[in-house]
Structures are given as C-alpha cells and as structure tokens.
Amino acid sequence: PNRFLDADLALEGPIVLQLGGSDPEQMNTAAKMAFDYGYREININCGCPSEKVAGAGCFGAALMLQPQLVVELAQAVQEAVGRPATVKCRIGVDQQDSYEQLARFVEAVSSQAGVAHFAVHARKAVLGGIFSPHDNRSIPPLRPEMVRQLVKDFPALRFSINGGVGSLEAALQHLQTGVQG
C-alpha cells in the first residue's frame, strides 16, 4: 500500500483520498489505513462510470442506485476516522436521472450517514459499456442546474460541481450560485 498512499502530506496536504468499494468492512479498513498515513478527508467514489468499476466491481456510479449501501459505506468511514466522509457522485445513472432521485440520494446519505459535502459531476453516468469513460465525460449533457437546485434545497450541505468547468469565468459563475468549488 505504500506506493499508493505515500505522500509528503506536510508539503502537499491537505489531500483528499478517494476510495472505491462496496464492502463496508473493507471501506472501514481502507479508511483506517489512509488515516494512519495522514489523510484527513476520505471521499467515496459514487461517480466513476467505467465498466471495470461500476460493472463488475459494483461501485463507482453504480452505487448511486443503492443509496442505503452508500450510507453504510459512509458510516464505516466515519467509524474508522472519526469524521464524515465526502461523496463524489453524478446527477444520475442511466434512466435514474431525475432531480427527485438525486435529491433522495443526497437526503439519505446526508441524513443517515452525516455526509455534508458532495462533489457532483453535472452529467449522468451511462453504464453497461454503452459509453467509454471518456464518452461519459462528454456525451451525456451537462445539467448544472441540478447542482444549483441541490444548493437551494440543502442549504446546510456543501456542493462542489465537476464537469464542463473550462474557464475561470465558468468557475466564477458557479461560485456565484452558491456552489462551493
């Protein structure tokens, strides 16, 4: 694990470590290991659309279809490191891409597991190998308005936006709407 976790955190930190998985016990163990290395923020990957991750591995974006499992994973991280996890997610997965479904995911994970920061890629993930990971970063349309609505509907939570922010001007526009990164 040294080659994956070793970093000069005094020089480079703070650094967020993203973990992927679908087993709460393994997530707990990995979070403890990361904490022992000096990482102080653990992010759970609920956004990767890669077939290797979301398909066979049943984590990444596929986890958005199982919010209760994400709750268990986030609880396992908090138990391991004594602070809430953060979550990287998409606005939806396949045909499960309505704002209401996204809001239910955020509500469940935040209220049941204490997650207070979501980094949201503002496009849905298309699973099943239909799109490559590259295509999943460019073909589904961006819907930043869904992230802005989360900011309004969940004022106690932090939301960062990801996807399609290609300039300083675009970043400033997002920040003006309450998105925090």
PDB file of N, CA and C in Angstrom, residues 76-145:
ATOM      1  N   ALA A  76     -19.148   3.517   7.756  1.00  0.00           N
ATOM      2  CA  ALA A  76     -17.913   2.772   8.001  1.00  0.00           C
ATOM      3  C   ALA A  76     -16.706   3.697   7.992  1.00  0.00           C
ATOM      4  N   VAL A  77     -16.691   4.662   7.091  1.00  0.00           N
ATOM      5  CA  VAL A  77     -15.594   5.639   7.058  1.00  0.00           C
ATOM      6  C   VAL A  77     -15.603   6.475   8.325  1.00  0.00           C
ATOM      7  N   GLN A  78     -16.767   6.970   8.706  1.00  0.00           N
ATOM      8  CA  GLN A  78     -16.836   7.811   9.900  1.00  0.00           C
ATOM      9  C   GLN A  78     -16.399   7.034  11.140  1.00  0.00           C
ATOM     10  N   GLU A  79     -16.805   5.796  11.233  1.00  0.00           N
ATOM     11  CA  GLU A  79     -16.390   4.956  12.362  1.00  0.00           C
ATOM     12  C   GLU A  79     -14.866   4.795  12.380  1.00  0.00           C
ATOM     13  N   ALA A  80     -14.270   4.678  11.209  1.00  0.00           N
ATOM     14  CA  ALA A  80     -12.829   4.448  11.111  1.00  0.00           C
ATOM     15  C   ALA A  80     -12.002   5.684  11.441  1.00  0.00           C
ATOM     16  N   VAL A  81     -12.456   6.857  11.000  1.00  0.00           N
ATOM     17  CA  VAL A  81     -11.610   8.055  11.097  1.00  0.00           C
ATOM     18  C   VAL A  81     -12.180   9.154  11.991  1.00  0.00           C
ATOM     19  N   GLY A  82     -13.401   8.962  12.480  1.00  0.00           N
ATOM     20  CA  GLY A  82     -13.971   9.932  13.398  1.00  0.00           C
ATOM     21  C   GLY A  82     -14.467  11.213  12.761  1.00  0.00           C
ATOM     22  N   ARG A  83     -14.644  11.199  11.461  1.00  0.00           N
ATOM     23  CA  ARG A  83     -15.202  12.367  10.771  1.00  0.00           C
ATOM     24  C   ARG A  83     -15.971  11.874   9.554  1.00  0.00           C
ATOM     25  N   PRO A  84     -16.941  12.669   9.091  1.00  0.00           N
ATOM     26  CA  PRO A  84     -17.755  12.217   7.952  1.00  0.00           C
ATOM     27  C   PRO A  84     -16.946  12.080   6.671  1.00  0.00           C
ATOM     28  N   ALA A  85     -17.357  11.138   5.860  1.00  0.00           N
ATOM     29  CA  ALA A  85     -16.813  11.008   4.509  1.00  0.00           C
ATOM     30  C   ALA A  85     -17.411  12.113   3.643  1.00  0.00           C
ATOM     31  N   THR A  86     -16.825  12.322   2.481  1.00  0.00           N
ATOM     32  CA  THR A  86     -17.440  13.118   1.428  1.00  0.00           C
ATOM     33  C   THR A  86     -17.800  12.147   0.312  1.00  0.00           C
ATOM     34  N   VAL A  87     -18.649  12.576  -0.619  1.00  0.00           N
ATOM     35  CA  VAL A  87     -19.102  11.693  -1.692  1.00  0.00           C
ATOM     36  C   VAL A  87     -18.938  12.394  -3.033  1.00  0.00           C
ATOM     37  N   LYS A  88     -18.328  11.697  -3.978  1.00  0.00           N
ATOM     38  CA  LYS A  88     -18.280  12.136  -5.379  1.00  0.00           C
ATOM     39  C   LYS A  88     -19.337  11.336  -6.111  1.00  0.00           C
ATOM     40  N   CYS A  89     -20.251  12.021  -6.794  1.00  0.00           N
ATOM     41  CA  CYS A  89     -21.332  11.320  -7.485  1.00  0.00           C
ATOM     42  C   CYS A  89     -21.647  12.006  -8.807  1.00  0.00           C
ATOM     43  N   ARG A  90     -22.558  11.441  -9.521  1.00  0.00           N
ATOM     44  CA  ARG A  90     -23.109  12.010 -10.752  1.00  0.00           C
ATOM     45  C   ARG A  90     -24.501  12.555 -10.436  1.00  0.00           C
ATOM     46  N   ILE A  91     -25.143  13.179 -11.418  1.00  0.00           N
ATOM     47  CA  ILE A  91     -26.519  13.643 -11.198  1.00  0.00           C
ATOM     48  C   ILE A  91     -27.511  12.506 -11.361  1.00  0.00           C
ATOM     49  N   GLY A  92     -27.047  11.381 -11.884  1.00  0.00           N
ATOM     50  CA  GLY A  92     -27.915  10.224 -12.055  1.00  0.00           C
ATOM     51  C   GLY A  92     -27.181   9.117 -12.790  1.00  0.00           C
ATOM     52  N   VAL A  93     -27.892   8.020 -12.955  1.00  0.00           N
ATOM     53  CA  VAL A  93     -27.329   6.846 -13.624  1.00  0.00           C
ATOM     54  C   VAL A  93     -28.379   6.285 -14.582  1.00  0.00           C
ATOM     55  N   ASP A  94     -27.983   6.087 -15.822  1.00  0.00           N
ATOM     56  CA  ASP A  94     -28.874   5.543 -16.856  1.00  0.00           C
ATOM     57  C   ASP A  94     -30.196   6.319 -16.865  1.00  0.00           C
ATOM     58  N   GLN A  95     -31.306   5.622 -16.703  1.00  0.00           N
ATOM     59  CA  GLN A  95     -32.608   6.301 -16.718  1.00  0.00           C
ATOM     60  C   GLN A  95     -33.027   6.792 -15.330  1.00  0.00           C
ATOM     61  N   GLN A  96     -32.209   6.537 -14.342  1.00  0.00           N
ATOM     62  CA  GLN A  96     -32.467   7.018 -12.978  1.00  0.00           C
ATOM     63  C   GLN A  96     -31.795   8.385 -12.838  1.00  0.00           C
ATOM     64  N   ASP A  97     -32.325   9.378 -13.535  1.00  0.00           N
ATOM     65  CA  ASP A  97     -31.626  10.653 -13.626  1.00  0.00           C
ATOM     66  C   ASP A  97     -32.507  11.873 -13.383  1.00  0.00           C
ATOM     67  N   SER A  98     -33.590  11.690 -12.647  1.00  0.00           N
ATOM     68  CA  SER A  98     -34.428  12.846 -12.336  1.00  0.00           C
ATOM     69  C   SER A  98     -33.847  13.605 -11.144  1.00  0.00           C
ATOM     70  N   TYR A  99     -34.222  14.866 -11.032  1.00  0.00           N
ATOM     71  CA  TYR A  99     -33.776  15.636  -9.873  1.00  0.00           C
ATOM     72  C   TYR A  99     -34.292  15.005  -8.584  1.00  0.00           C
ATOM     73  N   GLU A 100     -35.508  14.508  -8.606  1.00  0.00           N
ATOM     74  CA  GLU A 100     -36.092  13.901  -7.405  1.00  0.00           C
ATOM     75  C   GLU A 100     -35.271  12.709  -6.926  1.00  0.00           C
ATOM     76  N   GLN A 101     -34.775  11.899  -7.859  1.00  0.00           N
ATOM     77  CA  GLN A 101     -33.944  10.751  -7.480  1.00  0.00           C
ATOM     78  C   GLN A 101     -32.610  11.215  -6.900  1.00  0.00           C
ATOM     79  N   LEU A 102     -32.015  12.235  -7.500  1.00  0.00           N
ATOM     80  CA  LEU A 102     -30.766  12.778  -6.984  1.00  0.00           C
ATOM     81  C   LEU A 102     -30.977  13.350  -5.584  1.00  0.00           C
ATOM     82  N   ALA A 103     -32.041  14.093  -5.390  1.00  0.00           N
ATOM     83  CA  ALA A 103     -32.327  14.691  -4.084  1.00  0.00           C
ATOM     84  C   ALA A 103     -32.563  13.601  -3.034  1.00  0.00           C
ATOM     85  N   ARG A 104     -33.233  12.517  -3.407  1.00  0.00           N
ATOM     86  CA  ARG A 104     -33.439  11.404  -2.452  1.00  0.00           C
ATOM     87  C   ARG A 104     -32.105  10.770  -2.063  1.00  0.00           C
ATOM     88  N   PHE A 105     -31.196  10.634  -3.028  1.00  0.00           N
ATOM     89  CA  PHE A 105     -29.866  10.094  -2.749  1.00  0.00           C
ATOM     90  C   PHE A 105     -29.142  10.996  -1.754  1.00  0.00           C
ATOM     91  N   VAL A 106     -29.106  12.292  -2.033  1.00  0.00           N
ATOM     92  CA  VAL A 106     -28.426  13.244  -1.143  1.00  0.00           C
ATOM     93  C   VAL A 106     -29.072  13.247   0.235  1.00  0.00           C
ATOM     94  N   GLU A 107     -30.383  13.251   0.283  1.00  0.00           N
ATOM     95  CA  GLU A 107     -31.095  13.253   1.571  1.00  0.00           C
ATOM     96  C   GLU A 107     -30.745  12.016   2.396  1.00  0.00           C
ATOM     97  N   ALA A 108     -30.781  10.848   1.781  1.00  0.00           N
ATOM     98  CA  ALA A 108     -30.493   9.600   2.504  1.00  0.00           C
ATOM     99  C   ALA A 108     -29.063   9.591   3.029  1.00  0.00           C
ATOM    100  N   VAL A 109     -28.114   9.907   2.165  1.00  0.00           N
ATOM    101  CA  VAL A 109     -26.703   9.810   2.536  1.00  0.00           C
ATOM    102  C   VAL A 109     -26.328  10.884   3.560  1.00  0.00           C
ATOM    103  N   SER A 110     -26.879  12.063   3.409  1.00  0.00           N
ATOM    104  CA  SER A 110     -26.546  13.133   4.365  1.00  0.00           C
ATOM    105  C   SER A 110     -27.230  12.917   5.708  1.00  0.00           C
ATOM    106  N   SER A 111     -28.497  12.554   5.694  1.00  0.00           N
ATOM    107  CA  SER A 111     -29.227  12.445   6.965  1.00  0.00           C
ATOM    108  C   SER A 111     -28.878  11.181   7.739  1.00  0.00           C
ATOM    109  N   GLN A 112     -28.574  10.095   7.049  1.00  0.00           N
ATOM    110  CA  GLN A 112     -28.309   8.835   7.741  1.00  0.00           C
ATOM    111  C   GLN A 112     -26.839   8.583   8.016  1.00  0.00           C
ATOM    112  N   ALA A 113     -25.948   9.262   7.274  1.00  0.00           N
ATOM    113  CA  ALA A 113     -24.515   8.989   7.446  1.00  0.00           C
ATOM    114  C   ALA A 113     -23.701  10.245   7.731  1.00  0.00           C
ATOM    115  N   GLY A 114     -24.352  11.387   7.818  1.00  0.00           N
ATOM    116  CA  GLY A 114     -23.639  12.601   8.172  1.00  0.00           C
ATOM    117  C   GLY A 114     -22.775  13.198   7.085  1.00  0.00           C
ATOM    118  N   VAL A 115     -22.904  12.732   5.858  1.00  0.00           N
ATOM    119  CA  VAL A 115     -22.121  13.309   4.758  1.00  0.00           C
ATOM    120  C   VAL A 115     -22.619  14.733   4.536  1.00  0.00           C
ATOM    121  N   ALA A 116     -21.690  15.688   4.543  1.00  0.00           N
ATOM    122  CA  ALA A 116     -22.057  17.097   4.422  1.00  0.00           C
ATOM    123  C   ALA A 116     -21.474  17.756   3.178  1.00  0.00           C
ATOM    124  N   HIS A 117     -20.658  17.017   2.408  1.00  0.00           N
ATOM    125  CA  HIS A 117     -20.058  17.582   1.190  1.00  0.00           C
ATOM    126  C   HIS A 117     -20.177  16.562   0.061  1.00  0.00           C
ATOM    127  N   PHE A 118     -20.797  17.009  -1.030  1.00  0.00           N
ATOM    128  CA  PHE A 118     -20.947  16.199  -2.229  1.00  0.00           C
ATOM    129  C   PHE A 118     -20.258  16.916  -3.382  1.00  0.00           C
ATOM    130  N   ALA A 119     -19.365  16.217  -4.069  1.00  0.00           N
ATOM    131  CA  ALA A 119     -18.758  16.712  -5.302  1.00  0.00           C
ATOM    132  C   ALA A 119     -19.545  16.066  -6.432  1.00  0.00           C
ATOM    133  N   VAL A 120     -20.264  16.864  -7.188  1.00  0.00           N
ATOM    134  CA  VAL A 120     -21.230  16.334  -8.153  1.00  0.00           C
ATOM    135  C   VAL A 120     -20.761  16.603  -9.577  1.00  0.00           C
ATOM    136  N   HIS A 121     -20.556  15.515 -10.332  1.00  0.00           N
ATOM    137  CA  HIS A 121     -20.308  15.645 -11.772  1.00  0.00           C
ATOM    138  C   HIS A 121     -21.673  15.909 -12.391  1.00  0.00           C
ATOM    139  N   ALA A 122     -21.824  17.043 -13.052  1.00  0.00           N
ATOM    140  CA  ALA A 122     -23.133  17.518 -13.500  1.00  0.00           C
ATOM    141  C   ALA A 122     -23.625  16.858 -14.786  1.00  0.00           C
ATOM    142  N   ARG A 123     -23.308  15.594 -14.953  1.00  0.00           N
ATOM    143  CA  ARG A 123     -23.917  14.814 -16.032  1.00  0.00           C
ATOM    144  C   ARG A 123     -24.145  13.402 -15.514  1.00  0.00           C
ATOM    145  N   LYS A 124     -25.106  12.732 -16.105  1.00  0.00           N
ATOM    146  CA  LYS A 124     -25.387  11.374 -15.644  1.00  0.00           C
ATOM    147  C   LYS A 124     -24.335  10.412 -16.163  1.00  0.00           C
ATOM    148  N   ALA A 125     -24.272   9.251 -15.537  1.00  0.00           N
ATOM    149  CA  ALA A 125     -23.404   8.167 -15.988  1.00  0.00           C
ATOM    150  C   ALA A 125     -24.251   7.174 -16.783  1.00  0.00           C
ATOM    151  N   VAL A 126     -23.719   6.733 -17.883  1.00  0.00           N
ATOM    152  CA  VAL A 126     -24.376   5.702 -18.682  1.00  0.00           C
ATOM    153  C   VAL A 126     -23.556   4.431 -18.505  1.00  0.00           C
ATOM    154  N   LEU A 127     -24.170   3.442 -17.859  1.00  0.00           N
ATOM    155  CA  LEU A 127     -23.456   2.208 -17.518  1.00  0.00           C
ATOM    156  C   LEU A 127     -23.710   1.118 -18.551  1.00  0.00           C
ATOM    157  N   GLY A 128     -23.097  -0.024 -18.340  1.00  0.00           N
ATOM    158  CA  GLY A 128     -23.305  -1.179 -19.195  1.00  0.00           C
ATOM    159  C   GLY A 128     -22.398  -1.226 -20.404  1.00  0.00           C
ATOM    160  N   GLY A 129     -21.338  -0.412 -20.414  1.00  0.00           N
ATOM    161  CA  GLY A 129     -20.389  -0.456 -21.517  1.00  0.00           C
ATOM    162  C   GLY A 129     -20.861   0.234 -22.776  1.00  0.00           C
ATOM    163  N   ILE A 130     -21.997   0.912 -22.723  1.00  0.00           N
ATOM    164  CA  ILE A 130     -22.509   1.620 -23.901  1.00  0.00           C
ATOM    165  C   ILE A 130     -21.578   2.766 -24.278  1.00  0.00           C
ATOM    166  N   PHE A 131     -21.126   3.505 -23.252  1.00  0.00           N
ATOM    167  CA  PHE A 131     -20.181   4.593 -23.453  1.00  0.00           C
ATOM    168  C   PHE A 131     -18.865   4.233 -22.792  1.00  0.00           C
ATOM    169  N   SER A 132     -17.794   4.716 -23.357  1.00  0.00           N
ATOM    170  CA  SER A 132     -16.489   4.597 -22.707  1.00  0.00           C
ATOM    171  C   SER A 132     -16.441   5.610 -21.558  1.00  0.00           C
ATOM    172  N   PRO A 133     -15.479   5.467 -20.637  1.00  0.00           N
ATOM    173  CA  PRO A 133     -15.341   6.502 -19.602  1.00  0.00           C
ATOM    174  C   PRO A 133     -15.165   7.901 -20.211  1.00  0.00           C
ATOM    175  N   HIS A 134     -14.403   7.996 -21.301  1.00  0.00           N
ATOM    176  CA  HIS A 134     -14.239   9.299 -21.965  1.00  0.00           C
ATOM    177  C   HIS A 134     -15.582   9.822 -22.462  1.00  0.00           C
ATOM    178  N   ASP A 135     -16.362   8.962 -23.120  1.00  0.00           N
ATOM    179  CA  ASP A 135     -17.677   9.390 -23.617  1.00  0.00           C
ATOM    180  C   ASP A 135     -18.583   9.830 -22.466  1.00  0.00           C
ATOM    181  N   ASN A 136     -18.467   9.160 -21.322  1.00  0.00           N
ATOM    182  CA  ASN A 136     -19.282   9.524 -20.162  1.00  0.00           C
ATOM    183  C   ASN A 136     -18.903  10.892 -19.600  1.00  0.00           C
ATOM    184  N   ARG A 137     -17.741  11.394 -19.978  1.00  0.00           N
ATOM    185  CA  ARG A 137     -17.331  12.742 -19.553  1.00  0.00           C
ATOM    186  C   ARG A 137     -17.697  13.795 -20.592  1.00  0.00           C
ATOM    187  N   SER A 138     -18.288  13.362 -21.726  1.00  0.00           N
ATOM    188  CA  SER A 138     -18.552  14.352 -22.762  1.00  0.00           C
ATOM    189  C   SER A 138     -19.905  14.210 -23.460  1.00  0.00           C
ATOM    190  N   ILE A 139     -20.465  13.019 -23.558  1.00  0.00           N
ATOM    191  CA  ILE A 139     -21.696  12.851 -24.331  1.00  0.00           C
ATOM    192  C   ILE A 139     -22.964  13.168 -23.528  1.00  0.00           C
ATOM    193  N   PRO A 140     -23.187  12.586 -22.349  1.00  0.00           N
ATOM    194  CA  PRO A 140     -24.421  12.985 -21.655  1.00  0.00           C
ATOM    195  C   PRO A 140     -24.384  14.492 -21.407  1.00  0.00           C
ATOM    196  N   PRO A 141     -25.502  15.165 -21.624  1.00  0.00           N
ATOM    197  CA  PRO A 141     -25.483  16.621 -21.487  1.00  0.00           C
ATOM    198  C   PRO A 141     -25.222  17.066 -20.054  1.00  0.00           C
ATOM    199  N   LEU A 142     -24.508  18.179 -19.943  1.00  0.00           N
ATOM    200  CA  LEU A 142     -24.299  18.798 -18.637  1.00  0.00           C
ATOM    201  C   LEU A 142     -25.617  19.375 -18.150  1.00  0.00           C
ATOM    202  N   ARG A 143     -25.867  19.218 -16.848  1.00  0.00           N
ATOM    203  CA  ARG A 143     -27.081  19.767 -16.252  1.00  0.00           C
ATOM    204  C   ARG A 143     -26.723  20.451 -14.930  1.00  0.00           C
ATOM    205  N   PRO A 144     -25.937  21.529 -14.999  1.00  0.00           N
ATOM    206  CA  PRO A 144     -25.516  22.207 -13.773  1.00  0.00           C
ATOM    207  C   PRO A 144     -26.675  22.765 -12.969  1.00  0.00           C
ATOM    208  N   GLU A 145     -27.802  22.984 -13.609  1.00  0.00           N
ATOM    209  CA  GLU A 145     -28.961  23.487 -12.884  1.00  0.00           C
ATOM    210  C   GLU A 145     -29.402  22.521 -11.781  1.00  0.00           C
TER     211      GLU A 145
END
